[in-house]
PDB file of C-alpha atoms and ligand atoms in Angstrom:
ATOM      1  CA  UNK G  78       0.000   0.000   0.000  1.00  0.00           C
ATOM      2  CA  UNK G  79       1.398   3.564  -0.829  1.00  0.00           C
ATOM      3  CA  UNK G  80       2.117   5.624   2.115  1.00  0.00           C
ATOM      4  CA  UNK G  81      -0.459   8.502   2.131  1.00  0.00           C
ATOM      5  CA  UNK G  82       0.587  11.125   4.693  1.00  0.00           C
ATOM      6  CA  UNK G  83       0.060  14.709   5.709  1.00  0.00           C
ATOM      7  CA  UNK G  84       2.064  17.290   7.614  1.00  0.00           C
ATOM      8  CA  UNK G  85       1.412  18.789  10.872  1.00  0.00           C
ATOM      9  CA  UNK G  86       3.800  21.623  11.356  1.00  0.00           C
ATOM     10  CA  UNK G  87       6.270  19.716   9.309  1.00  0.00           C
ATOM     11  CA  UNK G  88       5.965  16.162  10.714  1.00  0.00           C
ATOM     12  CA  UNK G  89       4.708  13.397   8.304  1.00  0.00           C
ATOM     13  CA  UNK G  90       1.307  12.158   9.760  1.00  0.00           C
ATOM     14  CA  UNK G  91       0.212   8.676   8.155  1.00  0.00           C
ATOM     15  CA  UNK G  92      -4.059   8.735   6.718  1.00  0.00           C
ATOM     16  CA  UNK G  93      -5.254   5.409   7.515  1.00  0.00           C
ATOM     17  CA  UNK G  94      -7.405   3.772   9.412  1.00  0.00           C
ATOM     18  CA  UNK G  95      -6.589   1.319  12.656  1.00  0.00           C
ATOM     19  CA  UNK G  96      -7.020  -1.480  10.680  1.00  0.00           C
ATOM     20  CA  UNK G  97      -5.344  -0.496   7.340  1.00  0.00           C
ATOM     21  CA  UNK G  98      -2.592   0.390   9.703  1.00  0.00           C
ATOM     22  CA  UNK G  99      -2.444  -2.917  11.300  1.00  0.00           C
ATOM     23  CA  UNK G 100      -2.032  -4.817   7.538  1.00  0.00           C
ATOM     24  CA  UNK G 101       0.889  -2.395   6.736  1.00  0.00           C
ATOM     25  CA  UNK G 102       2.412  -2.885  10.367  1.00  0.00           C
ATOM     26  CA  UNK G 103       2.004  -6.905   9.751  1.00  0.00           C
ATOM     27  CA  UNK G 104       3.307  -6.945   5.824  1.00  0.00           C
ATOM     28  CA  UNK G 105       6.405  -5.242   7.533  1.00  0.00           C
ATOM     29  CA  UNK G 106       6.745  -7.553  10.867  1.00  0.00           C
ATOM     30  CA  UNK G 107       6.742 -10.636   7.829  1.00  0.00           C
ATOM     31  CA  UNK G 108       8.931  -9.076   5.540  1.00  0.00           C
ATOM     32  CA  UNK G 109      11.703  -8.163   7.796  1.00  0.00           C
ATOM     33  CA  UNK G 110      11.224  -4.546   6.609  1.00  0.00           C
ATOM     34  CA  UNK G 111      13.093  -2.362   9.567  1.00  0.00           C
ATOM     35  CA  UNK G 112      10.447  -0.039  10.993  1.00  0.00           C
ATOM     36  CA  UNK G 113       9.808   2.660  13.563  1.00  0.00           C
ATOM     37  CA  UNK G 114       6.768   3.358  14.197  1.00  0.00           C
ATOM     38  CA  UNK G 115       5.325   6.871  16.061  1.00  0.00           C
ATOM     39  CA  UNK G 116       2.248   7.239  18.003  1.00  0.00           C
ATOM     40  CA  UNK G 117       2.395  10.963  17.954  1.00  0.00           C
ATOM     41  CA  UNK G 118       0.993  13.807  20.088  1.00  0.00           C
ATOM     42  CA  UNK G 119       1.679  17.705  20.368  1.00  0.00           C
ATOM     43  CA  UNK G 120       4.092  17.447  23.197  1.00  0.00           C
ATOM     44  CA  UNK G 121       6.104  15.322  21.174  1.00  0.00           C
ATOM     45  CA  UNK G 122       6.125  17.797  18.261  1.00  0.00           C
ATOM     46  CA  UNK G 123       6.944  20.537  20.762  1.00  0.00           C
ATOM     47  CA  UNK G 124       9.423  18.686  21.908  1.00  0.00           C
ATOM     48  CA  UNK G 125      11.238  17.821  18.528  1.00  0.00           C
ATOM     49  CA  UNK G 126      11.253  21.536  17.931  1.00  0.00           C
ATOM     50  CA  UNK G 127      14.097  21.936  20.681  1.00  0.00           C
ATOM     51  CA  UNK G 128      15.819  18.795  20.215  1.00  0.00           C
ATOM     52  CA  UNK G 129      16.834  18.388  16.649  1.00  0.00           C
ATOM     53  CA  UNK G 130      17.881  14.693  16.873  1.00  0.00           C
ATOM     54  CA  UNK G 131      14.304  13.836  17.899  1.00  0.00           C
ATOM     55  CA  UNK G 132      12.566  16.050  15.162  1.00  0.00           C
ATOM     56  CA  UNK G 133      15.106  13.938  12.904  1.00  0.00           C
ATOM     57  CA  UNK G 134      13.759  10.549  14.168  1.00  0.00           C
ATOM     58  CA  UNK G 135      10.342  11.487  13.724  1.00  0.00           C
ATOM     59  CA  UNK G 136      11.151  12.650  10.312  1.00  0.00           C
ATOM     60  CA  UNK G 137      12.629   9.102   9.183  1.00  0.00           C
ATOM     61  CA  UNK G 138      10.179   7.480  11.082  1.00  0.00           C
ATOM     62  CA  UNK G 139       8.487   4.633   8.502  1.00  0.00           C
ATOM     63  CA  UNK G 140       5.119   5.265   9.952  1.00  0.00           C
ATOM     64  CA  UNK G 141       3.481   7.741  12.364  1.00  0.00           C
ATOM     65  CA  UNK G 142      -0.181   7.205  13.668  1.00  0.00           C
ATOM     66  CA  UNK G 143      -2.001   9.518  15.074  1.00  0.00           C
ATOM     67  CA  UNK G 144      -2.404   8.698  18.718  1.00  0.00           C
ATOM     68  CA  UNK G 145      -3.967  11.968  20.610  1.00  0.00           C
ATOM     69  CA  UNK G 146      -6.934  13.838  19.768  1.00  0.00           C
ATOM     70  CA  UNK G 147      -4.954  16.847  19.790  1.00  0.00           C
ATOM     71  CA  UNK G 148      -3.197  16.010  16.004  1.00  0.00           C
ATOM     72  CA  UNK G 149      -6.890  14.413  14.876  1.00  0.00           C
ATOM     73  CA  UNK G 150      -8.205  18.345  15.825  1.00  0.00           C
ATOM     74  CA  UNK G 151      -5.048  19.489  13.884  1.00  0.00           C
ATOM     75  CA  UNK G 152      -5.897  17.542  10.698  1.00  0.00           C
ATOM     76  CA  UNK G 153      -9.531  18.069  11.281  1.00  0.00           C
ATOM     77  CA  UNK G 154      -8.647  21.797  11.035  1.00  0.00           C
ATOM     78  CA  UNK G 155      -7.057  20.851   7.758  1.00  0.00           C
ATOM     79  CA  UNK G 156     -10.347  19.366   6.647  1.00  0.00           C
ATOM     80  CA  UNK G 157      -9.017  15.981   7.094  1.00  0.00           C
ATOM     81  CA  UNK G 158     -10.846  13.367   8.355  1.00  0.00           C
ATOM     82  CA  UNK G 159      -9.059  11.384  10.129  1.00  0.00           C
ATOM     83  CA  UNK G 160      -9.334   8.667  13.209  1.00  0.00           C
ATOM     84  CA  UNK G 161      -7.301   8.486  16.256  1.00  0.00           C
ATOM     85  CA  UNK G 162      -5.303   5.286  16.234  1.00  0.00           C
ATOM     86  CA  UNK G 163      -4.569   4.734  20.633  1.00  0.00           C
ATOM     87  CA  UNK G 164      -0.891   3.543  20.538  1.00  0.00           C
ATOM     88  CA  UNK G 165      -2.171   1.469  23.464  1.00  0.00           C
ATOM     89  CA  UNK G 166      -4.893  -0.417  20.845  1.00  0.00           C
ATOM     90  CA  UNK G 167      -2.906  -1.192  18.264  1.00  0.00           C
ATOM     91  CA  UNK G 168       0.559  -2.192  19.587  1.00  0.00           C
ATOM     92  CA  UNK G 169      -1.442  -4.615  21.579  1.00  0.00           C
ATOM     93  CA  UNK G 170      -3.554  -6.029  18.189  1.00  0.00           C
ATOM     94  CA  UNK G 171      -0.163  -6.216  17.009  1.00  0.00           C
ATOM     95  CA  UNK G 172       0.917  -8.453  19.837  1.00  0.00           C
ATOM     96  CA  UNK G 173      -2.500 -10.400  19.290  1.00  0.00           C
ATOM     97  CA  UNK G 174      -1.652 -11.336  15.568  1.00  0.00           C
ATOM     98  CA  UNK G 175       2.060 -11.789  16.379  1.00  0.00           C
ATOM     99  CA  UNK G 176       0.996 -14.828  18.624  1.00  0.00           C
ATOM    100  CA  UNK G 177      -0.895 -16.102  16.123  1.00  0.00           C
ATOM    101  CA  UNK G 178       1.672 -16.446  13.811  1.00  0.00           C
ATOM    102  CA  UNK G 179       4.652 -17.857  15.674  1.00  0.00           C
ATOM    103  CA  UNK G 180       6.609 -14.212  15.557  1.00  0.00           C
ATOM    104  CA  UNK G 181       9.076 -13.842  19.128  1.00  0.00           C
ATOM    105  CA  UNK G 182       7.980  -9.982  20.462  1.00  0.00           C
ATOM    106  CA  UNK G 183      10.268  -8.043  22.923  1.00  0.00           C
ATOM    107  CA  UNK G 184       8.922  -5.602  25.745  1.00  0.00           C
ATOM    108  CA  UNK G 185      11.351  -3.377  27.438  1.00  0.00           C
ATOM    109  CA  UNK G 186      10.028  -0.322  29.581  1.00  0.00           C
ATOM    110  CA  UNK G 187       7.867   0.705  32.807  1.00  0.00           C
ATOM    111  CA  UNK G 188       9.099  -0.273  36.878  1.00  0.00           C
ATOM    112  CA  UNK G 189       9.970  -4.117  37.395  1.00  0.00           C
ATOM    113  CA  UNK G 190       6.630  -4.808  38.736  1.00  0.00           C
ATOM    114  CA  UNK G 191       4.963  -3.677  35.685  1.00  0.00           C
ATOM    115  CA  UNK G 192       6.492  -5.531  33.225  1.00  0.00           C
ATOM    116  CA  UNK G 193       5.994  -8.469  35.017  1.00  0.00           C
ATOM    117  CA  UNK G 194       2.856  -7.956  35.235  1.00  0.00           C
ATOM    118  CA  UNK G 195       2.318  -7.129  31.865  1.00  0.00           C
ATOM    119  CA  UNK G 196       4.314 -10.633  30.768  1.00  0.00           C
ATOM    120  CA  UNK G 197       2.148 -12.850  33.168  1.00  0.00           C
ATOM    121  CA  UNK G 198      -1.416 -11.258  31.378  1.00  0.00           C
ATOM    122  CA  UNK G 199      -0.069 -11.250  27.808  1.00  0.00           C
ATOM    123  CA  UNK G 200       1.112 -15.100  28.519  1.00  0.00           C
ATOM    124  CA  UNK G 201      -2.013 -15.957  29.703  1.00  0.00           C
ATOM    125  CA  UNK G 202      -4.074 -14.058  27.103  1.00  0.00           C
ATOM    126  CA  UNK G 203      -2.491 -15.211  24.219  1.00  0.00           C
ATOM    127  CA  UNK G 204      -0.797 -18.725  25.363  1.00  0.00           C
ATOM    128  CA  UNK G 205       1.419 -19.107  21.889  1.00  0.00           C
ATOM    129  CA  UNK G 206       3.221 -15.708  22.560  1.00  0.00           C
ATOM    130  CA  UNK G 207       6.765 -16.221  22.584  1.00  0.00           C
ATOM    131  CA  UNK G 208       8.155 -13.030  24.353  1.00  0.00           C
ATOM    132  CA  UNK G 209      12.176 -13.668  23.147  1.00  0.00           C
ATOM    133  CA  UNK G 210      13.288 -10.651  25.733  1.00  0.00           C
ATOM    134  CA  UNK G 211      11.929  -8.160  28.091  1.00  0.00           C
ATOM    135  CA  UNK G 212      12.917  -6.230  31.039  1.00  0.00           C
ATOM    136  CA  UNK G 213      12.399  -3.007  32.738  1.00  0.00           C
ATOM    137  CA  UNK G 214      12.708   0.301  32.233  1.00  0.00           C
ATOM    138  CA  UNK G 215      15.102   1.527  34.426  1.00  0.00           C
ATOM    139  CA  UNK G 216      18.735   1.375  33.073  1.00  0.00           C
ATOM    140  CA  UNK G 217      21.572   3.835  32.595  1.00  0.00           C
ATOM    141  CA  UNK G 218      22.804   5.123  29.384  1.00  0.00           C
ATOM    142  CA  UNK G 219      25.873   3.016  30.147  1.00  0.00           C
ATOM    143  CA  UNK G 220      23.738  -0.144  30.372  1.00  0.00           C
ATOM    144  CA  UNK G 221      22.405   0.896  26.779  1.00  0.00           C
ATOM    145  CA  UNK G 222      24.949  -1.147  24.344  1.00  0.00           C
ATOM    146  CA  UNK G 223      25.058  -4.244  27.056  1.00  0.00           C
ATOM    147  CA  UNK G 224      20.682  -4.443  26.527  1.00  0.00           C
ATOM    148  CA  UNK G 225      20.830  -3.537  22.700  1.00  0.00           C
ATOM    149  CA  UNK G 226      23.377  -6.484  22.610  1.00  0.00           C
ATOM    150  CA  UNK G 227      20.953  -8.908  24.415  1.00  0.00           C
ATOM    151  CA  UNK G 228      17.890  -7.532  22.066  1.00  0.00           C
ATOM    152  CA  UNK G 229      19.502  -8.347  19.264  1.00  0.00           C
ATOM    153  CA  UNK G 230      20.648 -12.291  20.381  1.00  0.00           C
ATOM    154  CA  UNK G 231      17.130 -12.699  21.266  1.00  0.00           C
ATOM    155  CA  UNK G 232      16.074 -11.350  17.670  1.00  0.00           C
ATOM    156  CA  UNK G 233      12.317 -10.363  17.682  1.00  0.00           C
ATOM    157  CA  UNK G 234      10.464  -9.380  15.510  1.00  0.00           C
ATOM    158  CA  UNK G 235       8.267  -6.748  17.122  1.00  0.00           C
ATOM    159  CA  UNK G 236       9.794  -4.418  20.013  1.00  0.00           C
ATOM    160  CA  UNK G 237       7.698  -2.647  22.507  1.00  0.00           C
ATOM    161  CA  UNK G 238       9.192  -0.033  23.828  1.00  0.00           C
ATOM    162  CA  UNK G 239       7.985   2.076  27.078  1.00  0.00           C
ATOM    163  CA  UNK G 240      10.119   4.646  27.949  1.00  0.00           C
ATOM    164  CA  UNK G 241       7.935   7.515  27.345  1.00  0.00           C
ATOM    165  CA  UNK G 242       8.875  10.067  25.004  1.00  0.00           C
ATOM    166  CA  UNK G 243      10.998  11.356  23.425  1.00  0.00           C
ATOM    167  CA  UNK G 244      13.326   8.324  25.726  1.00  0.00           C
ATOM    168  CA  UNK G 245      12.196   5.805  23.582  1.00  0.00           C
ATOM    169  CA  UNK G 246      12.311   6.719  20.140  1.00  0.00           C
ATOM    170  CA  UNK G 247      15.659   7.740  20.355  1.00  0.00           C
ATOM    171  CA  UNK G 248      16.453   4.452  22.533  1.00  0.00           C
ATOM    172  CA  UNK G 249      14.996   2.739  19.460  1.00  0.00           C
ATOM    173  CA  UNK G 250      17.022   4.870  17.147  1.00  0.00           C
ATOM    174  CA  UNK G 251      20.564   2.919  19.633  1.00  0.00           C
ATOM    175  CA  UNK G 252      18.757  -0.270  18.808  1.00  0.00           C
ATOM    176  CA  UNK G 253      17.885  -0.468  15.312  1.00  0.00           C
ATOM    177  CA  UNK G 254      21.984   0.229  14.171  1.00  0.00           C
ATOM    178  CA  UNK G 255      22.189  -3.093  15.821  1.00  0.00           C
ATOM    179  CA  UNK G 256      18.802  -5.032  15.009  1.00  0.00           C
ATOM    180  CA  UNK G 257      17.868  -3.141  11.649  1.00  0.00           C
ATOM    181  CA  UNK G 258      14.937  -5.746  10.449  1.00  0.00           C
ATOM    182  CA  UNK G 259      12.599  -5.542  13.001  1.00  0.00           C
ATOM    183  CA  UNK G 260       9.203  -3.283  13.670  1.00  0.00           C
ATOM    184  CA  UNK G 261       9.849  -1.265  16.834  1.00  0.00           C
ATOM    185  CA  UNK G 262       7.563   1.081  18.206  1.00  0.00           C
ATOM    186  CA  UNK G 263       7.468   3.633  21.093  1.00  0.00           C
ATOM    187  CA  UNK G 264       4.317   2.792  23.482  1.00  0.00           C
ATOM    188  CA  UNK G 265       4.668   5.236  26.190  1.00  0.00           C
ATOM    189  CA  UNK G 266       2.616   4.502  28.887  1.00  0.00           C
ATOM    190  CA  UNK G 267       0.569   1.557  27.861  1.00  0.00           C
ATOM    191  CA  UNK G 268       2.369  -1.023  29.839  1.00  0.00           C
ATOM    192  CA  UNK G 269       1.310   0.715  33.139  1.00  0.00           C
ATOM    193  CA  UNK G 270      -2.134   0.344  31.320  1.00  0.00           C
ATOM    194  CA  UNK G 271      -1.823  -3.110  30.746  1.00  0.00           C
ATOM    195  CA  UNK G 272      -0.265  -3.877  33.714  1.00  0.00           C
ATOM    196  CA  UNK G 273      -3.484  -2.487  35.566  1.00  0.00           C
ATOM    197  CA  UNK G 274      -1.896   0.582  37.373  1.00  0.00           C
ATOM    198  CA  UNK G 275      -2.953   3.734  35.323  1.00  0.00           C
ATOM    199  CA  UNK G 276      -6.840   2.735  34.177  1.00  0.00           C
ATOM    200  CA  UNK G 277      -8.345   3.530  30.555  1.00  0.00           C
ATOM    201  CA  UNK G 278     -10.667   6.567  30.496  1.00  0.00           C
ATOM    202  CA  UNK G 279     -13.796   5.669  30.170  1.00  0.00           C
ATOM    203  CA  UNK G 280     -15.894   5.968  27.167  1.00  0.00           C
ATOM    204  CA  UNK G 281     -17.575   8.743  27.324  1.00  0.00           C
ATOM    205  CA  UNK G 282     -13.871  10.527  27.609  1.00  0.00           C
ATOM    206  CA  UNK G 283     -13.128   8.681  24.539  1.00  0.00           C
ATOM    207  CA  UNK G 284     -16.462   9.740  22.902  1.00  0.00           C
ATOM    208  CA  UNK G 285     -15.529  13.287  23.206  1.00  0.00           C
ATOM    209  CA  UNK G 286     -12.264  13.018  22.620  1.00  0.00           C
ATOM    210  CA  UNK G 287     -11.018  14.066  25.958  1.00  0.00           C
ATOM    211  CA  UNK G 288      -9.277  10.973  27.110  1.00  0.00           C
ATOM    212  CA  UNK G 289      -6.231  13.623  27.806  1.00  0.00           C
ATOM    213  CA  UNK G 290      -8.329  15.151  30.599  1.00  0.00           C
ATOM    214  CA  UNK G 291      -9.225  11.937  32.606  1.00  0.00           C
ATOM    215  CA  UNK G 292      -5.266  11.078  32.674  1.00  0.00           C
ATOM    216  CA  UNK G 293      -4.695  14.608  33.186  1.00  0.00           C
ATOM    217  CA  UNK G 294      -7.054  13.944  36.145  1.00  0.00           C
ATOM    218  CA  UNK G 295      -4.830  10.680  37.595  1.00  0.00           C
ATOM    219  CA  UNK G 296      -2.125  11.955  37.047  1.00  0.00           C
ATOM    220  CA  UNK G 297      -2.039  15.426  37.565  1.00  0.00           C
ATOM    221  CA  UNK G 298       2.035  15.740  36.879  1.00  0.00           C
ATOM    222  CA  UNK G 299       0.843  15.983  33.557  1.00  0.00           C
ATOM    223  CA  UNK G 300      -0.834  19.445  33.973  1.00  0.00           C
ATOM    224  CA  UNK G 301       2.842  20.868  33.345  1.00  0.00           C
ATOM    225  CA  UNK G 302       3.958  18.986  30.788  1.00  0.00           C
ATOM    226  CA  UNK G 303       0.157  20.028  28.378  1.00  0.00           C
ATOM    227  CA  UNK G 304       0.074  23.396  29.772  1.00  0.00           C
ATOM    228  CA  UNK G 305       3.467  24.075  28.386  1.00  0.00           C
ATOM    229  CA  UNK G 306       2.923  22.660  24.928  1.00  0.00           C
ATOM    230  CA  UNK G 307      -0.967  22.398  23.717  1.00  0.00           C
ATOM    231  CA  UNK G 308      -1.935  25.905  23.844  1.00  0.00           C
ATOM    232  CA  UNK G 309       1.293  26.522  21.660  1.00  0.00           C
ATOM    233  CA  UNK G 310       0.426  23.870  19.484  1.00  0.00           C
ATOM    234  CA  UNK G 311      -2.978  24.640  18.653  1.00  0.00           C
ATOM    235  CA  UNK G 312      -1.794  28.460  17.915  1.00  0.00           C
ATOM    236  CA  UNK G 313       0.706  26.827  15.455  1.00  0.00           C
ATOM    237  CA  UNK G 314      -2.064  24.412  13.848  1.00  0.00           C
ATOM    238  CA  UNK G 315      -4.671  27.215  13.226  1.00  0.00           C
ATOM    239  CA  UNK G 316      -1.919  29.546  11.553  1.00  0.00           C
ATOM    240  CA  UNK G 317      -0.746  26.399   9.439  1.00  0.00           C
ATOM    241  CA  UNK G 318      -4.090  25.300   8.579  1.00  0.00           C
ATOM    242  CA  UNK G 319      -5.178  29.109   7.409  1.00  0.00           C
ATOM    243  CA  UNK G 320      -1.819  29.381   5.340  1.00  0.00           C
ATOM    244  CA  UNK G 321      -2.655  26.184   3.817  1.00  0.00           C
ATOM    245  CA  UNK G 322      -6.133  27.426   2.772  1.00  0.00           C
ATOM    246  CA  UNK G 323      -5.146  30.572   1.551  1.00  0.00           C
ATOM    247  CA  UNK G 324      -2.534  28.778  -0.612  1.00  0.00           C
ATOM    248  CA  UNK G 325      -5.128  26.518  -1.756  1.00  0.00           C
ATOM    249  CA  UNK G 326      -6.999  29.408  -2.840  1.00  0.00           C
ATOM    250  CA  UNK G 327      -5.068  30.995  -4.720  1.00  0.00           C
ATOM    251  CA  UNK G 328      -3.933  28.007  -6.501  1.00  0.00           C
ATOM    252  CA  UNK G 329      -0.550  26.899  -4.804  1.00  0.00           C
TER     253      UNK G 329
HETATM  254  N1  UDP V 452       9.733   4.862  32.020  1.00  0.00           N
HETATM  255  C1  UDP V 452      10.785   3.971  32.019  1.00  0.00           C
HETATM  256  N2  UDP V 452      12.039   4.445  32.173  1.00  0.00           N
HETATM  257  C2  UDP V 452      12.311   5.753  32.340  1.00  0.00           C
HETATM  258  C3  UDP V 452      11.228   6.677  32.310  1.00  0.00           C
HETATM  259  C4  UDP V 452       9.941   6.191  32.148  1.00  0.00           C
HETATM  260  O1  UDP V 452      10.577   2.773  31.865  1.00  0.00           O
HETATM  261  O2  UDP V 452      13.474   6.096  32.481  1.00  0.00           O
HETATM  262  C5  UDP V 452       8.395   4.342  31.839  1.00  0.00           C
HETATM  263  C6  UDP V 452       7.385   4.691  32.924  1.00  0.00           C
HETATM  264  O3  UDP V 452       7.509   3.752  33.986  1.00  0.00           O
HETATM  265  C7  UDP V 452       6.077   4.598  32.175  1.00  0.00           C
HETATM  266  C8  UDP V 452       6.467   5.017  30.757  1.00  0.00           C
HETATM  267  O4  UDP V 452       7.867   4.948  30.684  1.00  0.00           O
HETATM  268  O5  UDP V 452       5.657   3.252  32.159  1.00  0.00           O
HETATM  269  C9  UDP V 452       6.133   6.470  30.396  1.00  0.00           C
HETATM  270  O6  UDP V 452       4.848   6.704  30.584  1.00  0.00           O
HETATM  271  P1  UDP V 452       4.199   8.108  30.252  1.00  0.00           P
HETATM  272  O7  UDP V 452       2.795   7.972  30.689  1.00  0.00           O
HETATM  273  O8  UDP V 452       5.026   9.232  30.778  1.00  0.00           O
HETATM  274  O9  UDP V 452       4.338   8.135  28.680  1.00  0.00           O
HETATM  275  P2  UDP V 452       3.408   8.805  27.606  1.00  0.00           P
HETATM  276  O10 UDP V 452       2.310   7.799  27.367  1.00  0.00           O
HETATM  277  O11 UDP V 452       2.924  10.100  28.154  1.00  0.00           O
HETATM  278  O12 UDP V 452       4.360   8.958  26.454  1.00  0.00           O
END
């Protein structure tokens, strides 16, 4: 399938839907086709607009999804139509058809506990998972080549990684000079999800698209981290997606 994309203030966002996304995710896990794939938000686009090795990753990135509601309102704005793909959904489908097809998967991220957790309940949901490597979170910079080194003996096809971001697209960046063929993707906080420790907004959140407020709401560390980027972004979006019309207008 041809990659149909559009920007948001100059980052590639991939037009699909969940489940066309989940056959081009799969075609790649098969074919050995190196991946990284992006569940992107605002505060990771503000935050690869001071850090230009980030902004790079998500540039080269093979596929981004749109994961917050915040880049569906930008494209919306653009008069695009397109549906929020949860990072936490579909890197879990993903793990769902991997199992079915024999594939080894990898988890690394979250507190010791967690991930434990999280391997115990994906065992038991999906007995033919083979999970080739996992561990937690918590490691030094130092520690980085010793894991990437262990990652790559266990050679898995799909890695999970949940360091939040922009931690773990650049960790996956380290790993991929190492283990090149496989489909890694950055899953922030979905093994704390998983795991049972931060809950899932409930639907009505979901139904108007303000799933950000009810985590905002458990965990209100966030507050700093949204107030410091989303007004920005929005600004940024509405000037982008005026230019865009005027060009269109005038025949651009
Ligand atoms: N985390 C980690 N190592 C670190 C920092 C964070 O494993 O050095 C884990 C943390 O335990 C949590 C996840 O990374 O499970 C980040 O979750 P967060 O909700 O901040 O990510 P987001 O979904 O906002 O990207």
């Amino acid at each position: 399938m041809e990659r149909k994309t559009h920007k948001v203030l100059g980052y590639n966002v991939d037009l699909l839907t969940f489940d066309e996304a989940v056959e081009v995710i799969i075609d790649k896990i098969k074919n050995n086709e190196g991946t990284q794939i992006v569940t992107i938000n605002p505060e990771m686009i503000e935050t690869a607009e001071q850090n230009a090795e980030f902004s790079e990753v998500l540039k080269n990135a093979e596929l981004v999804v749109p994961d917050s509601s915040g880049i569906e309102l930008a494209l919306r704005l653009k008069g695009i139509k397109q549906e929020r793909i949860p990072g936490v959904d579909i890197s879990k489908k993903l793990i769902e058809i991997c199992a079915e097809l024999n594939y080894p998967i990898a988890l690394i991220g979250s507190k010791e506990e967690v991930i434990n957790a999280v391997r115990e309940k994906l065992k038991s949901e999906f007995n033919k998972l083979e999970i080739s490597y996992y561990r937690n979170g918590y490691f030094s910079i130092e520690e980085d080549d010793e894991i990437i080194k262990e990652l790559a003996n266990a050679n898995p096809k799909y890695i999970l990684i949940a360091l939040g971001a922009p931690k773990q697209e650049m960790f996956i960046k380290k790993c991929r000079e190492k283990l090149p063929d496989s489909v890694y993707i950055g899953v922030g906080g979905s093994f704390d999800v998983w795991a049972g420790t931060v809950s899932r907004a409930p639907e009505l959140y979901k139904t108007f698209r303000c799933e950000w407020i009810y985590r905002t709401l458990k965990q209100p560390q966030r507050i700093k981290r949204i107030y410091k980027t989303l007004p920005m972004f929005l600004f940024k979006v509405i000037i982008e997606a005026v230019k865009e019309k005027i060009n269109l207008c005038k025949g651009i």
